[in-house]
Tab-separated table of C-alpha atoms in Angstrom:
chain	number	residue	atom	x	y	z
A	1	UNK	CA	-104.128	-12.758	-55.843
A	2	UNK	CA	-106.239	-12.206	-52.706
A	3	UNK	CA	-104.487	-13.216	-49.558
A	4	UNK	CA	-106.818	-14.764	-47.021
A	5	UNK	CA	-105.829	-15.713	-43.475
A	6	UNK	CA	-107.166	-18.921	-42.097
A	7	UNK	CA	-108.850	-18.269	-38.724
A	8	UNK	CA	-107.676	-21.698	-37.477
A	9	UNK	CA	-104.136	-20.781	-38.373
A	10	UNK	CA	-104.425	-17.423	-36.630
A	11	UNK	CA	-105.686	-19.163	-33.482
A	12	UNK	CA	-102.723	-21.526	-33.659
A	13	UNK	CA	-100.330	-18.672	-33.957
A	14	UNK	CA	-101.977	-16.950	-31.005
A	15	UNK	CA	-101.598	-20.196	-29.056
A	16	UNK	CA	-97.911	-20.508	-29.952
A	17	UNK	CA	-97.317	-16.926	-28.923
A	18	UNK	CA	-99.043	-17.477	-25.614
A	19	UNK	CA	-97.033	-20.606	-24.919
A	20	UNK	CA	-93.855	-18.659	-25.755
A	21	UNK	CA	-94.787	-15.901	-23.360
A	22	UNK	CA	-95.491	-18.406	-20.593
A	23	UNK	CA	-92.199	-20.242	-21.246
A	24	UNK	CA	-90.184	-17.040	-21.114
A	25	UNK	CA	-91.748	-16.120	-17.773
A	26	UNK	CA	-91.054	-19.558	-16.417
A	27	UNK	CA	-87.452	-19.246	-17.689
A	28	UNK	CA	-86.977	-15.991	-15.816
A	29	UNK	CA	-88.288	-17.609	-12.588
A	30	UNK	CA	-86.049	-20.583	-13.100
A	31	UNK	CA	-82.962	-18.382	-13.661
A	32	UNK	CA	-83.714	-16.450	-10.478
A	33	UNK	CA	-84.050	-19.754	-8.586
A	34	UNK	CA	-80.812	-21.011	-9.965
A	35	UNK	CA	-78.972	-17.915	-8.964
A	36	UNK	CA	-80.399	-17.874	-5.557
A	37	UNK	CA	-79.655	-21.554	-4.901
A	38	UNK	CA	-76.059	-21.167	-6.258
A	39	UNK	CA	-75.522	-18.154	-4.086
A	40	UNK	CA	-76.813	-20.099	-1.016
A	41	UNK	CA	-74.657	-23.096	-1.927
A	42	UNK	CA	-71.567	-21.023	-2.141
A	43	UNK	CA	-72.278	-19.455	1.190
A	44	UNK	CA	-72.516	-22.964	2.756
A	45	UNK	CA	-76.264	-23.051	3.051
A	46	UNK	CA	-77.709	-26.228	1.673
A	47	UNK	CA	-81.312	-25.722	2.828
A	48	UNK	CA	-82.427	-23.927	-0.315
A	49	UNK	CA	-81.241	-26.592	-2.832
A	50	UNK	CA	-84.202	-29.044	-2.480
A	51	UNK	CA	-87.026	-26.512	-2.596
A	52	UNK	CA	-85.311	-24.813	-5.499
A	53	UNK	CA	-85.046	-28.133	-7.446
A	54	UNK	CA	-88.770	-28.934	-6.749
A	55	UNK	CA	-89.992	-25.588	-7.916
A	56	UNK	CA	-87.649	-25.412	-10.842
A	57	UNK	CA	-88.782	-28.955	-11.863
A	58	UNK	CA	-92.382	-27.817	-11.683
A	59	UNK	CA	-91.526	-24.836	-13.916
A	60	UNK	CA	-89.686	-27.028	-16.335
A	61	UNK	CA	-92.663	-29.456	-16.525
A	62	UNK	CA	-94.944	-26.512	-17.333
A	63	UNK	CA	-92.488	-25.177	-19.872
A	64	UNK	CA	-92.080	-28.546	-21.619
A	65	UNK	CA	-95.791	-28.946	-21.599
A	66	UNK	CA	-96.255	-25.517	-23.184
A	67	UNK	CA	-93.564	-26.356	-25.718
A	68	UNK	CA	-95.356	-29.579	-26.634
A	69	UNK	CA	-98.677	-27.682	-26.917
A	70	UNK	CA	-97.123	-25.065	-29.170
A	71	UNK	CA	-95.591	-27.751	-31.277
A	72	UNK	CA	-98.928	-29.448	-31.604
A	73	UNK	CA	-100.680	-26.153	-32.325
A	74	UNK	CA	-98.145	-25.224	-34.910
A	75	UNK	CA	-98.408	-28.619	-36.585
A	76	UNK	CA	-102.188	-28.378	-36.588
A	77	UNK	CA	-102.010	-24.880	-38.013
A	78	UNK	CA	-99.725	-26.023	-40.800
A	79	UNK	CA	-102.006	-28.914	-41.595
A	80	UNK	CA	-105.022	-26.509	-41.729
A	81	UNK	CA	-102.992	-24.157	-43.921
A	82	UNK	CA	-102.238	-26.871	-46.455
A	83	UNK	CA	-105.482	-28.828	-46.415
A	84	UNK	CA	-108.091	-26.117	-47.195
A	85	UNK	CA	-106.409	-25.189	-50.463
A	86	UNK	CA	-108.116	-28.126	-52.106
A	87	UNK	CA	-111.474	-27.367	-50.681
A	88	UNK	CA	-111.292	-23.756	-51.704
A	89	UNK	CA	-109.958	-24.810	-55.032
A	90	UNK	CA	-112.960	-27.010	-55.395
A	91	UNK	CA	-115.201	-23.998	-55.006
A	92	UNK	CA	-113.437	-22.346	-57.844
A	93	UNK	CA	-111.837	-19.539	-55.846
A	94	UNK	CA	-108.189	-18.712	-56.006
A	95	UNK	CA	-106.848	-18.226	-52.502
A	96	UNK	CA	-103.640	-18.566	-50.585
A	97	UNK	CA	-103.225	-18.727	-46.866
A	98	UNK	CA	-100.463	-16.968	-45.141
A	99	UNK	CA	-99.256	-16.755	-41.707
A	100	UNK	CA	-96.260	-17.106	-39.411
A	101	UNK	CA	-95.072	-20.273	-37.885
B	1	UNK	CA	-89.878	-33.585	-79.778
B	2	UNK	CA	-87.386	-32.443	-77.247
B	3	UNK	CA	-87.694	-33.585	-73.679
B	4	UNK	CA	-88.512	-30.856	-71.071
B	5	UNK	CA	-85.444	-29.642	-69.361
B	6	UNK	CA	-85.282	-29.881	-65.643
B	7	UNK	CA	-86.005	-26.490	-64.069
B	8	UNK	CA	-84.088	-27.299	-60.908
B	9	UNK	CA	-80.338	-26.773	-61.290
B	10	UNK	CA	-78.052	-29.629	-60.454
B	11	UNK	CA	-76.433	-27.962	-57.517
B	12	UNK	CA	-79.835	-27.654	-55.774
B	13	UNK	CA	-79.705	-31.046	-54.236
B	14	UNK	CA	-76.320	-30.255	-52.604
B	15	UNK	CA	-77.530	-26.842	-51.320
B	16	UNK	CA	-81.248	-27.250	-50.545
B	17	UNK	CA	-81.485	-24.310	-48.134
B	18	UNK	CA	-81.419	-20.702	-49.401
B	19	UNK	CA	-79.143	-18.097	-47.773
B	20	UNK	CA	-82.168	-16.274	-46.206
B	21	UNK	CA	-83.708	-19.422	-44.901
B	22	UNK	CA	-80.409	-20.543	-43.393
B	23	UNK	CA	-80.464	-18.055	-40.575
B	24	UNK	CA	-84.169	-17.917	-40.166
B	25	UNK	CA	-85.537	-18.815	-36.750
B	26	UNK	CA	-89.277	-19.295	-36.399
B	27	UNK	CA	-91.378	-18.664	-33.377
B	28	UNK	CA	-91.959	-22.360	-33.094
B	29	UNK	CA	-88.187	-23.084	-33.080
B	30	UNK	CA	-87.580	-20.312	-30.500
B	31	UNK	CA	-90.309	-21.760	-28.329
B	32	UNK	CA	-88.586	-25.196	-28.442
B	33	UNK	CA	-85.241	-23.605	-27.594
B	34	UNK	CA	-86.751	-21.869	-24.611
B	35	UNK	CA	-88.417	-25.057	-23.402
B	36	UNK	CA	-85.062	-26.806	-23.756
B	37	UNK	CA	-83.407	-24.049	-21.797
B	38	UNK	CA	-85.956	-24.495	-19.071
B	39	UNK	CA	-84.997	-28.210	-18.830
B	40	UNK	CA	-81.290	-27.190	-18.778
B	41	UNK	CA	-81.882	-24.737	-15.897
B	42	UNK	CA	-83.781	-27.564	-13.967
B	43	UNK	CA	-80.768	-29.840	-14.443
B	44	UNK	CA	-78.390	-27.144	-13.194
B	45	UNK	CA	-80.542	-26.868	-10.032
B	46	UNK	CA	-80.318	-30.707	-9.700
B	47	UNK	CA	-76.537	-30.435	-9.958
B	48	UNK	CA	-76.429	-27.956	-7.120
B	49	UNK	CA	-78.637	-30.250	-5.064
B	50	UNK	CA	-76.206	-33.103	-5.707
B	51	UNK	CA	-73.245	-31.032	-4.867
B	52	UNK	CA	-74.922	-30.015	-1.565
B	53	UNK	CA	-75.711	-33.620	-0.790
B	54	UNK	CA	-72.191	-34.859	-1.448
B	55	UNK	CA	-70.493	-31.974	0.330
B	56	UNK	CA	-68.314	-33.244	3.129
B	57	UNK	CA	-68.680	-31.547	6.481
B	58	UNK	CA	-65.553	-29.433	7.030
B	59	UNK	CA	-63.536	-30.250	10.053
B	60	UNK	CA	-62.033	-27.323	11.906
B	61	UNK	CA	-58.974	-27.942	14.063
B	62	UNK	CA	-58.510	-25.893	17.132
B	63	UNK	CA	-55.691	-23.487	16.259
B	64	UNK	CA	-53.922	-20.777	18.152
B	65	UNK	CA	-54.337	-17.631	16.244
B	66	UNK	CA	-52.383	-15.114	18.372
B	67	UNK	CA	-51.521	-14.225	21.915
B	68	UNK	CA	-53.732	-12.020	24.146
B	69	UNK	CA	-51.283	-9.194	24.108
B	70	UNK	CA	-50.443	-9.309	20.395
B	71	UNK	CA	-52.927	-6.673	19.421
B	72	UNK	CA	-54.081	-3.613	21.474
B	73	UNK	CA	-57.705	-2.889	22.290
B	74	UNK	CA	-59.241	-1.526	19.111
B	75	UNK	CA	-56.611	-3.125	17.026
B	76	UNK	CA	-56.857	-5.867	14.453
B	77	UNK	CA	-54.663	-8.479	12.872
B	78	UNK	CA	-55.031	-10.748	9.848
B	79	UNK	CA	-54.303	-14.414	10.302
B	80	UNK	CA	-55.064	-17.568	8.380
B	81	UNK	CA	-57.672	-20.096	9.485
B	82	UNK	CA	-58.477	-22.944	8.840
B	83	UNK	CA	-56.144	-23.140	5.874
B	84	UNK	CA	-53.388	-20.770	4.683
B	85	UNK	CA	-55.670	-19.587	1.840
B	86	UNK	CA	-58.457	-18.445	4.214
B	87	UNK	CA	-57.592	-15.075	5.656
B	88	UNK	CA	-59.365	-14.048	8.943
B	89	UNK	CA	-59.352	-10.675	10.565
B	90	UNK	CA	-59.200	-10.775	14.367
B	91	UNK	CA	-60.325	-7.675	16.186
B	92	UNK	CA	-59.882	-6.900	19.866
B	93	UNK	CA	-62.963	-4.886	20.546
B	94	UNK	CA	-62.582	-4.893	24.409
B	95	UNK	CA	-59.900	-5.899	26.761
B	96	UNK	CA	-61.030	-9.419	27.028
B	97	UNK	CA	-63.195	-9.656	24.010
B	98	UNK	CA	-62.045	-10.809	20.560
B	99	UNK	CA	-64.002	-11.325	17.406
B	100	UNK	CA	-62.887	-12.870	14.161
B	101	UNK	CA	-64.378	-12.969	10.714
B	102	UNK	CA	-63.463	-14.197	7.281
B	103	UNK	CA	-61.600	-11.401	5.472
B	104	UNK	CA	-63.316	-12.241	2.124
B	105	UNK	CA	-66.213	-9.846	1.536
B	106	UNK	CA	-69.324	-11.915	0.741
B	107	UNK	CA	-69.993	-9.685	-2.255
B	108	UNK	CA	-67.020	-10.327	-4.517
B	109	UNK	CA	-64.405	-11.615	-2.103
B	110	UNK	CA	-62.447	-8.405	-1.786
B	111	UNK	CA	-60.576	-8.143	1.586
B	112	UNK	CA	-62.339	-6.360	4.344
B	113	UNK	CA	-60.464	-4.380	6.970
B	114	UNK	CA	-61.346	-3.030	10.401
B	115	UNK	CA	-62.168	0.660	10.646
B	116	UNK	CA	-61.558	1.525	14.366
B	117	UNK	CA	-63.083	5.038	14.038
B	118	UNK	CA	-66.396	3.673	12.840
B	119	UNK	CA	-66.117	0.269	14.535
B	120	UNK	CA	-67.034	-1.559	11.351
B	121	UNK	CA	-65.463	-3.940	8.865
B	122	UNK	CA	-65.237	-2.208	5.526
B	123	UNK	CA	-64.759	-3.479	2.080
B	124	UNK	CA	-62.924	-0.907	-0.010
B	125	UNK	CA	-63.964	-2.343	-3.349
B	126	UNK	CA	-67.706	-1.432	-3.270
B	127	UNK	CA	-68.018	0.198	0.148
B	128	UNK	CA	-69.680	-2.771	1.859
B	129	UNK	CA	-69.847	-2.307	5.639
B	130	UNK	CA	-70.202	-5.122	8.234
B	131	UNK	CA	-71.151	-4.726	11.902
B	132	UNK	CA	-68.203	-5.687	14.132
B	133	UNK	CA	-70.399	-7.336	16.804
B	134	UNK	CA	-71.910	-10.024	14.516
B	135	UNK	CA	-70.605	-9.531	11.019
B	136	UNK	CA	-73.995	-8.527	9.644
B	137	UNK	CA	-74.339	-6.223	6.682
B	138	UNK	CA	-74.658	-2.592	7.480
B	139	UNK	CA	-74.373	-1.053	4.039
B	140	UNK	CA	-73.293	-1.685	0.491
B	141	UNK	CA	-73.906	-4.424	-2.043
B	142	UNK	CA	-73.244	-7.505	0.124
B	143	UNK	CA	-76.336	-9.409	1.096
B	144	UNK	CA	-74.837	-11.949	3.497
B	145	UNK	CA	-73.005	-11.565	6.738
B	146	UNK	CA	-69.333	-12.393	7.018
B	147	UNK	CA	-68.567	-15.977	8.149
B	148	UNK	CA	-67.610	-15.805	11.818
B	149	UNK	CA	-64.826	-17.691	13.516
B	150	UNK	CA	-65.717	-18.880	16.963
B	151	UNK	CA	-62.929	-17.986	19.385
B	152	UNK	CA	-61.968	-18.975	22.833
B	153	UNK	CA	-59.316	-17.819	25.167
B	154	UNK	CA	-57.097	-20.494	26.507
B	155	UNK	CA	-54.467	-19.303	28.934
B	156	UNK	CA	-52.715	-16.455	27.041
B	157	UNK	CA	-53.842	-17.614	23.642
B	158	UNK	CA	-56.703	-16.725	21.372
B	159	UNK	CA	-57.800	-20.066	19.870
B	160	UNK	CA	-60.044	-20.488	16.862
B	161	UNK	CA	-62.551	-23.447	17.152
B	162	UNK	CA	-64.634	-23.354	14.046
B	163	UNK	CA	-65.994	-21.190	11.236
B	164	UNK	CA	-69.676	-20.438	11.425
B	165	UNK	CA	-71.172	-19.788	7.939
B	166	UNK	CA	-73.142	-16.646	7.345
């Protein structure tokens, strides 16, 4: 059986991977912010708490947006992976699509 | 004509997930976990903000720490201020000049002690050094200065007035 790779599914995979990379970077920034604000809080300095919350919230919003985007892309990729089998089958070709999540 | 036998075993409905699939984590799932972790870190930051907002300002009573002649010039003594669990090291750096700092190192809370030969406060745990004049960091892993105790001399007594955070 010849294994074909759906280009739409590949693009969705790349999008999911890109979103994952962005989220990991944002996570690292947020972790650094949390450690800094906790260190400042324990030393009696409260000035850092509000800017840290604002920036961390911005990062979380971006991360959740990227998560939703990756979920949508993954869902679209799955739909594309399952739908074309009928069309290809109608052409009389045997095919199977493969790819990661 | 015999009826076709079901190809799916009976136990399959009770155990629908294979052993390999049970521990499988997809990229999609990992992305969702990371996004959730991001929200959790944000909530942790919000918690710190709320703790900061609700922190009560500490009231420092004026307390006699020691008498003027209790320690010689260049000497030091550990006392407690503002509570018995807050050790403070008082150093007489000149005849009429005293300084006092929290004895807890700002790195990992090891006790610091005065080194008269180098005129620094030293933490023996990780070799953190603090300037005796203002408590700022000279060397080592600490990143913050020592909290300073504001002192005044009233008559023959050295009196602590408040703790100034680093």
